Amino acid sequence: MQAEYLKRQPVVMRILTQSITENRLGHAYIFEGARGIGKREVASWLTKAQFCMQASPENRVCNKCVNCRRIEESNHPDVHFVEPDGASIKTQQIKDLRQAFVKRGMESDKKIIIIDQAEKMTAKSANSLLKFIEEPEAEVLIVFLTTAVQRLLPTIQSRCQLLTFQPLATEVLVRELETQGISEARGRVVAHLTQSSSEAIEMAQDEWFVEARKHVVQLYGYLRVADPMALIYIQTDWIGHFKEKNNTQLGLDLLLALYEDKLHLQLVSEQPLICMQQEKMLKQDALNTKLLTTTYEIEQILTAKKRIEANVGAQLAMEELVLTFVAIKN
Ligand SMILES: [Zn+2]
């Protein structure tokens, strides 16, 4: 398991492993990075590394001893995981945490607190947590997990060591998806949309998504030859499938992927295509359109996305987009 994190987050893992080896692990860390990027997993590994009874020098955790198993089952008395109760992490939750530490009678001197979605801490609970860290008798390691470090209180930020998780390399994710039985062709498309392997797997296996991809390729088929049928297709087929704002945005991201591929082909870039299955068609289109047209098309899609974000109706934005595309060629 450690090998997997090393591969996914080599920088973070190197820093942590080295700090443990040299016995200079800090007392407070912020793990920052996108959702599903492995923050929780690395926090869990770090926790095990503190309590494992059979740690080997190279692996740090055995994943088998009673402590490793209790951490895995969220059942270790000296390890506490806090996540938002509703919209925020409330003062009461921090009070409960304090109680739990006192009551349970620790097994060792070490205590570890992991705060998930730490940006949702209220100022009050953050302050009460800071007091907790400062108690001299406690040997506490606290890890804040967050997608938005700038939203943490400055007092928290200044006391913690910040570790930024790197976006998963697309290639690593595509290969990981292949081990889950997801073809490279589909894997590349979903890996373009999300960095999270769990989200990517879910997407790749979702019927709605598979159908959505077909609609997008169909729409592209009309747009590439400036066929006015595109407008009717939006009204008869597209709108029925992409009902909500988020769906439409995803559809536009998929459409964008085709135009980005076309652009990469025109630029003779080494980058592998996102839409492998449309390679033949895209190669033709790359030869038959001007580079400027492609960048204009990409701009138009991005503009449609912005308009929908600003609450312009999805159907209206789509209709106007396809009309612009049809007009480019005519
Ligand atoms: Zn162990």
Short mmCIF file of C-alpha atoms and ligand atoms in Angstrom, two decimals:
data_model
loop_
_atom_site.label_atom_id
_atom_site.label_comp_id
_atom_site.label_asym_id
_atom_site.label_seq_id
_atom_site.Cartn_x
_atom_site.Cartn_y
_atom_site.Cartn_z
CA MET A 1 0.00 0.00 0.00
CA GLN A 2 2.79 2.38 0.85
CA ALA A 3 4.26 1.77 -2.57
CA GLU A 4 1.04 3.08 -4.11
CA TYR A 5 1.16 6.34 -2.15
CA LEU A 6 4.82 6.70 -2.99
CA LYS A 7 3.89 6.50 -6.62
CA ARG A 8 0.92 8.84 -6.33
CA GLN A 9 2.34 11.39 -3.92
CA PRO A 10 6.11 10.98 -4.08
CA VAL A 11 6.96 14.41 -2.66
CA VAL A 12 4.63 14.27 0.34
CA MET A 13 5.60 10.70 1.15
CA ARG A 14 9.31 11.47 0.89
CA ILE A 15 8.98 14.41 3.28
CA LEU A 16 6.98 12.41 5.82
CA THR A 17 9.13 9.29 5.63
CA GLN A 18 12.28 11.30 6.05
CA SER A 19 10.85 13.22 9.00
CA ILE A 20 9.92 9.97 10.72
CA THR A 21 13.32 8.42 10.03
CA GLU A 22 15.12 11.45 11.39
CA ASN A 23 12.75 11.67 14.31
CA ARG A 24 11.70 15.21 13.59
CA LEU A 25 8.06 14.88 12.68
CA GLY A 26 6.14 18.10 13.36
CA HIS A 27 3.13 18.46 15.65
CA ALA A 28 0.73 19.90 13.12
CA TYR A 29 0.34 19.44 9.41
CA ILE A 30 -2.01 20.68 6.73
CA PHE A 31 -2.58 18.26 3.88
CA GLU A 32 -3.88 20.30 1.00
CA GLY A 33 -5.13 19.03 -2.33
CA ALA A 34 -8.13 18.12 -4.47
CA ARG A 35 -10.82 15.71 -3.36
CA GLY A 36 -9.95 12.03 -3.74
CA ILE A 37 -6.26 12.68 -4.13
CA GLY A 38 -5.15 10.46 -1.23
CA LYS A 39 -5.05 12.88 1.74
CA ARG A 40 -7.02 10.58 4.02
CA GLU A 41 -5.00 7.57 2.98
CA VAL A 42 -1.71 9.28 3.68
CA ALA A 43 -3.06 10.54 7.04
CA SER A 44 -4.05 6.99 7.90
CA TRP A 45 -0.62 5.72 6.88
CA LEU A 46 1.04 8.42 9.01
CA THR A 47 -1.12 7.42 11.97
CA LYS A 48 -0.23 3.77 11.58
CA ALA A 49 3.42 4.72 11.30
CA GLN A 50 3.13 6.22 14.79
CA PHE A 51 1.54 3.19 16.41
CA CYS A 52 2.53 0.13 14.38
CA MET A 53 4.15 -2.53 16.50
CA GLN A 54 5.91 -4.36 13.69
CA ALA A 55 7.10 -1.52 11.52
CA SER A 56 9.97 -2.38 9.27
CA PRO A 57 12.49 0.33 8.44
CA GLU A 58 11.55 0.41 4.81
CA ASN A 59 7.77 0.07 5.11
CA ARG A 60 6.96 1.84 8.38
CA VAL A 61 3.60 0.08 8.71
CA CYS A 62 2.72 -3.62 8.72
CA ASN A 63 -1.07 -3.27 8.30
CA LYS A 64 -1.44 -6.47 10.33
CA CYS A 65 -0.69 -5.75 13.98
CA VAL A 66 -3.47 -4.93 16.43
CA ASN A 67 -2.74 -1.20 16.25
CA CYS A 68 -2.72 -1.05 12.45
CA ARG A 69 -6.00 -2.93 12.37
CA ARG A 70 -7.64 -0.74 15.00
CA ILE A 71 -6.65 2.37 13.06
CA GLU A 72 -8.02 0.85 9.88
CA GLU A 73 -11.32 0.17 11.67
CA SER A 74 -11.39 3.69 13.22
CA ASN A 75 -11.18 2.04 16.60
CA HIS A 76 -7.94 3.18 18.16
CA PRO A 77 -8.44 5.07 21.45
CA ASP A 78 -5.65 7.53 20.75
CA VAL A 79 -6.67 8.36 17.23
CA HIS A 80 -9.54 10.72 16.49
CA PHE A 81 -11.07 11.57 13.19
CA VAL A 82 -13.30 14.64 13.02
CA GLU A 83 -15.41 15.62 10.03
CA PRO A 84 -18.08 18.30 9.61
CA ASP A 85 -21.35 17.70 11.38
CA GLY A 86 -23.64 19.16 8.74
CA ALA A 87 -22.21 22.31 7.21
CA SER A 88 -19.43 22.93 9.70
CA ILE A 89 -17.15 21.51 12.37
CA LYS A 90 -18.76 22.78 15.53
CA THR A 91 -17.30 23.79 18.88
CA GLN A 92 -19.19 20.95 20.51
CA GLN A 93 -17.32 18.44 18.37
CA ILE A 94 -14.00 19.80 19.61
CA LYS A 95 -15.31 19.70 23.20
CA ASP A 96 -16.31 16.07 22.70
CA LEU A 97 -12.86 15.38 21.37
CA ARG A 98 -11.29 16.84 24.47
CA GLN A 99 -13.59 14.74 26.65
CA ALA A 100 -12.80 11.59 24.72
CA PHE A 101 -9.10 12.09 25.24
CA VAL A 102 -9.47 12.60 28.95
CA LYS A 103 -11.97 9.83 29.55
CA ARG A 104 -10.63 6.98 27.56
CA GLY A 105 -7.29 6.85 29.32
CA MET A 106 -4.63 6.77 26.69
CA GLU A 107 -2.65 3.73 25.87
CA SER A 108 0.43 5.67 24.99
CA ASP A 109 1.67 9.22 25.21
CA LYS A 110 0.87 9.86 21.60
CA LYS A 111 -2.44 11.15 20.38
CA ILE A 112 -3.42 11.87 16.83
CA ILE A 113 -6.24 14.03 15.58
CA ILE A 114 -7.27 14.17 11.96
CA ILE A 115 -9.62 16.97 10.94
CA ASP A 116 -11.26 16.33 7.60
CA GLN A 117 -12.54 19.29 5.52
CA ALA A 118 -10.79 21.57 7.97
CA GLU A 119 -11.90 24.64 6.02
CA LYS A 120 -15.33 24.01 7.54
CA MET A 121 -14.16 24.66 11.07
CA THR A 122 -15.85 27.63 12.69
CA ALA A 123 -13.44 30.23 14.09
CA LYS A 124 -14.56 29.24 17.58
CA SER A 125 -13.86 25.57 17.14
CA ALA A 126 -10.54 26.33 15.51
CA ASN A 127 -9.53 28.42 18.50
CA SER A 128 -10.61 25.81 20.97
CA LEU A 129 -8.64 23.23 19.03
CA LEU A 130 -5.54 25.42 19.11
CA LYS A 131 -5.72 25.56 22.90
CA PHE A 132 -5.88 21.81 22.90
CA ILE A 133 -2.71 21.48 20.85
CA GLU A 134 -0.87 23.82 23.15
CA GLU A 135 -1.39 21.77 26.28
CA PRO A 136 2.16 20.90 27.23
CA GLU A 137 1.50 17.44 28.61
CA ALA A 138 -0.04 16.20 25.39
CA GLU A 139 2.10 14.75 22.67
CA VAL A 140 -0.38 15.46 19.95
CA LEU A 141 -0.02 15.15 16.23
CA ILE A 142 -2.75 16.95 14.39
CA VAL A 143 -3.43 16.75 10.67
CA PHE A 144 -5.80 19.13 8.92
CA LEU A 145 -7.12 17.88 5.60
CA THR A 146 -8.37 20.54 3.25
CA THR A 147 -9.10 21.38 -0.37
CA ALA A 148 -8.74 25.11 0.31
CA VAL A 149 -5.86 26.05 2.59
CA GLN A 150 -6.51 29.77 2.14
CA ARG A 151 -9.80 29.29 3.97
CA LEU A 152 -8.13 28.08 7.16
CA LEU A 153 -7.59 30.61 9.92
CA PRO A 154 -4.19 32.33 9.72
CA THR A 155 -3.47 31.16 13.28
CA ILE A 156 -3.88 27.57 12.12
CA GLN A 157 -1.88 28.09 8.95
CA SER A 158 1.02 29.66 10.79
CA ARG A 159 1.29 26.78 13.23
CA CYS A 160 1.24 23.97 10.72
CA GLN A 161 3.57 22.57 8.16
CA LEU A 162 1.83 22.67 4.80
CA LEU A 163 2.08 19.64 2.53
CA THR A 164 0.56 20.11 -0.90
CA PHE A 165 -0.66 16.98 -2.64
CA GLN A 166 0.07 16.85 -6.32
CA PRO A 167 -2.68 16.20 -8.85
CA LEU A 168 -2.54 12.57 -9.90
CA ALA A 169 -0.58 12.13 -13.05
CA THR A 170 -3.09 11.19 -15.74
CA GLU A 171 -1.00 8.23 -16.83
CA VAL A 172 -0.93 6.79 -13.31
CA LEU A 173 -4.69 7.16 -13.07
CA VAL A 174 -5.32 5.61 -16.49
CA ARG A 175 -3.20 2.61 -15.56
CA GLU A 176 -4.95 2.33 -12.21
CA LEU A 177 -8.33 2.33 -13.99
CA GLU A 178 -7.12 -0.42 -16.31
CA THR A 179 -6.48 -2.66 -13.32
CA GLN A 180 -10.17 -2.08 -12.47
CA GLY A 181 -11.20 -3.37 -15.88
CA ILE A 182 -11.80 0.05 -17.43
CA SER A 183 -10.47 0.30 -20.98
CA GLU A 184 -7.76 2.82 -21.80
CA ALA A 185 -10.12 4.63 -24.19
CA ARG A 186 -12.74 5.21 -21.50
CA GLY A 187 -10.10 5.71 -18.83
CA ARG A 188 -8.53 8.63 -20.68
CA VAL A 189 -11.87 10.40 -20.97
CA VAL A 190 -12.75 10.12 -17.28
CA ALA A 191 -9.18 10.87 -16.20
CA HIS A 192 -9.54 14.12 -18.11
CA LEU A 193 -12.56 15.03 -15.99
CA THR A 194 -11.46 14.03 -12.51
CA GLN A 195 -8.25 13.42 -10.60
CA SER A 196 -9.99 11.19 -8.11
CA SER A 197 -9.64 7.50 -8.84
CA SER A 198 -12.83 6.62 -6.95
CA GLU A 199 -14.79 9.27 -8.84
CA ALA A 200 -13.24 8.16 -12.12
CA ILE A 201 -14.21 4.52 -11.56
CA GLU A 202 -17.74 5.53 -10.62
CA MET A 203 -18.04 7.72 -13.70
CA ALA A 204 -16.68 5.10 -16.06
CA GLN A 205 -19.23 2.59 -14.85
CA ASP A 206 -22.16 4.97 -14.80
CA GLU A 207 -24.72 4.36 -17.56
CA TRP A 208 -25.71 8.01 -17.69
CA PHE A 209 -22.12 8.96 -18.33
CA VAL A 210 -21.62 6.39 -21.09
CA GLU A 211 -24.79 7.66 -22.76
CA ALA A 212 -23.67 11.27 -22.29
CA ARG A 213 -20.44 10.56 -24.12
CA LYS A 214 -22.43 9.18 -27.08
CA HIS A 215 -24.55 12.33 -27.25
CA VAL A 216 -21.44 14.48 -27.21
CA VAL A 217 -19.81 12.55 -30.04
CA GLN A 218 -23.07 12.76 -32.01
CA LEU A 219 -23.25 16.51 -31.46
CA TYR A 220 -19.62 16.88 -32.52
CA GLY A 221 -20.52 14.94 -35.67
CA TYR A 222 -23.02 17.66 -36.62
CA LEU A 223 -20.81 20.56 -35.58
CA ARG A 224 -17.73 19.43 -37.51
CA VAL A 225 -19.64 19.72 -40.78
CA ALA A 226 -21.65 22.75 -39.65
CA ASP A 227 -24.89 20.81 -39.99
CA PRO A 228 -27.88 22.91 -38.82
CA MET A 229 -29.36 19.64 -37.51
CA ALA A 230 -27.20 20.36 -34.47
CA LEU A 231 -29.82 22.80 -33.23
CA ILE A 232 -32.63 20.28 -33.57
CA TYR A 233 -30.45 17.67 -31.90
CA ILE A 234 -30.07 19.95 -28.88
CA GLN A 235 -33.85 20.37 -28.65
CA THR A 236 -34.85 16.76 -29.24
CA ASP A 237 -32.09 14.65 -27.73
CA TRP A 238 -29.53 16.62 -25.80
CA ILE A 239 -31.83 18.47 -23.41
CA GLY A 240 -33.54 15.24 -22.40
CA HIS A 241 -30.25 13.78 -21.24
CA PHE A 242 -28.46 16.83 -19.84
CA LYS A 243 -31.25 18.07 -17.63
CA GLU A 244 -29.40 20.03 -15.00
CA LYS A 245 -26.73 22.69 -14.95
CA ASN A 246 -24.04 20.29 -13.69
CA ASN A 247 -24.91 17.72 -16.34
CA THR A 248 -24.63 20.33 -19.05
CA GLN A 249 -21.26 21.46 -17.74
CA LEU A 250 -20.04 17.87 -17.86
CA GLY A 251 -21.37 17.55 -21.42
CA LEU A 252 -19.49 20.70 -22.38
CA ASP A 253 -16.31 19.37 -20.75
CA LEU A 254 -16.65 16.26 -22.88
CA LEU A 255 -17.18 18.37 -25.98
CA LEU A 256 -14.20 20.49 -25.05
CA ALA A 257 -12.05 17.36 -24.84
CA LEU A 258 -12.69 16.67 -28.55
CA TYR A 259 -11.67 20.19 -29.55
CA GLU A 260 -8.61 20.08 -27.30
CA ASP A 261 -7.59 16.86 -29.03
CA LYS A 262 -8.05 18.52 -32.38
CA LEU A 263 -5.87 21.40 -31.24
CA HIS A 264 -3.14 19.04 -30.00
CA LEU A 265 -3.18 17.25 -33.33
CA GLN A 266 -2.86 20.55 -35.15
CA LEU A 267 0.04 21.55 -32.93
CA VAL A 268 1.60 18.12 -33.50
CA SER A 269 1.89 17.74 -29.74
CA GLU A 270 3.16 14.50 -28.23
CA GLN A 271 0.29 14.41 -25.80
CA PRO A 272 -1.88 11.26 -26.02
CA LEU A 273 -5.42 11.93 -27.20
CA ILE A 274 -8.21 12.12 -24.64
CA CYS A 275 -10.75 10.74 -27.11
CA MET A 276 -8.84 7.83 -28.62
CA GLN A 277 -11.88 6.32 -30.25
CA GLN A 278 -12.45 9.43 -32.34
CA GLU A 279 -8.83 9.61 -33.47
CA LYS A 280 -9.47 9.05 -37.17
CA MET A 281 -12.19 11.71 -37.38
CA LEU A 282 -10.16 14.15 -35.29
CA LYS A 283 -7.09 13.73 -37.49
CA GLN A 284 -9.18 14.58 -40.54
CA ASP A 285 -10.66 17.60 -38.81
CA ALA A 286 -7.23 18.75 -37.66
CA LEU A 287 -6.10 18.80 -41.29
CA ASN A 288 -9.25 20.43 -42.59
CA THR A 289 -9.65 23.33 -40.18
CA LYS A 290 -7.47 26.28 -39.39
CA LEU A 291 -5.72 26.45 -36.06
CA LEU A 292 -7.43 29.77 -35.42
CA THR A 293 -10.84 28.19 -35.95
CA THR A 294 -10.07 25.53 -33.36
CA THR A 295 -8.98 28.04 -30.75
CA TYR A 296 -12.11 30.07 -31.50
CA GLU A 297 -14.28 26.96 -31.04
CA ILE A 298 -12.60 26.23 -27.71
CA GLU A 299 -13.21 29.81 -26.60
CA GLN A 300 -16.89 29.52 -27.50
CA ILE A 301 -17.30 26.37 -25.40
CA LEU A 302 -15.56 28.01 -22.46
CA THR A 303 -17.83 31.04 -22.84
CA ALA A 304 -20.91 28.80 -22.81
CA LYS A 305 -19.64 27.18 -19.63
CA LYS A 306 -19.18 30.57 -17.99
CA ARG A 307 -22.66 31.69 -19.02
CA ILE A 308 -24.25 28.55 -17.58
CA GLU A 309 -22.25 29.07 -14.40
CA ALA A 310 -23.74 32.58 -14.31
CA ASN A 311 -27.20 30.98 -14.47
CA VAL A 312 -28.06 31.46 -18.14
CA GLY A 313 -30.49 28.63 -18.98
CA ALA A 314 -28.66 25.51 -20.15
CA GLN A 315 -30.82 25.05 -23.25
CA LEU A 316 -30.44 28.67 -24.34
CA ALA A 317 -26.68 28.58 -23.84
CA MET A 318 -26.42 25.32 -25.81
CA GLU A 319 -28.59 26.59 -28.65
CA GLU A 320 -26.54 29.74 -28.98
CA LEU A 321 -23.34 27.74 -28.86
CA VAL A 322 -24.31 25.42 -31.71
CA LEU A 323 -25.59 28.35 -33.78
CA THR A 324 -22.20 30.01 -33.39
CA PHE A 325 -20.48 26.81 -34.48
CA VAL A 326 -22.71 26.37 -37.51
CA ALA A 327 -22.08 30.00 -38.46
CA ILE A 328 -18.30 29.58 -38.34
CA LYS A 329 -18.25 27.47 -41.46
CA ASN A 330 -21.08 29.02 -43.41
ZN ZN B 1 1.30 -2.55 12.27
#
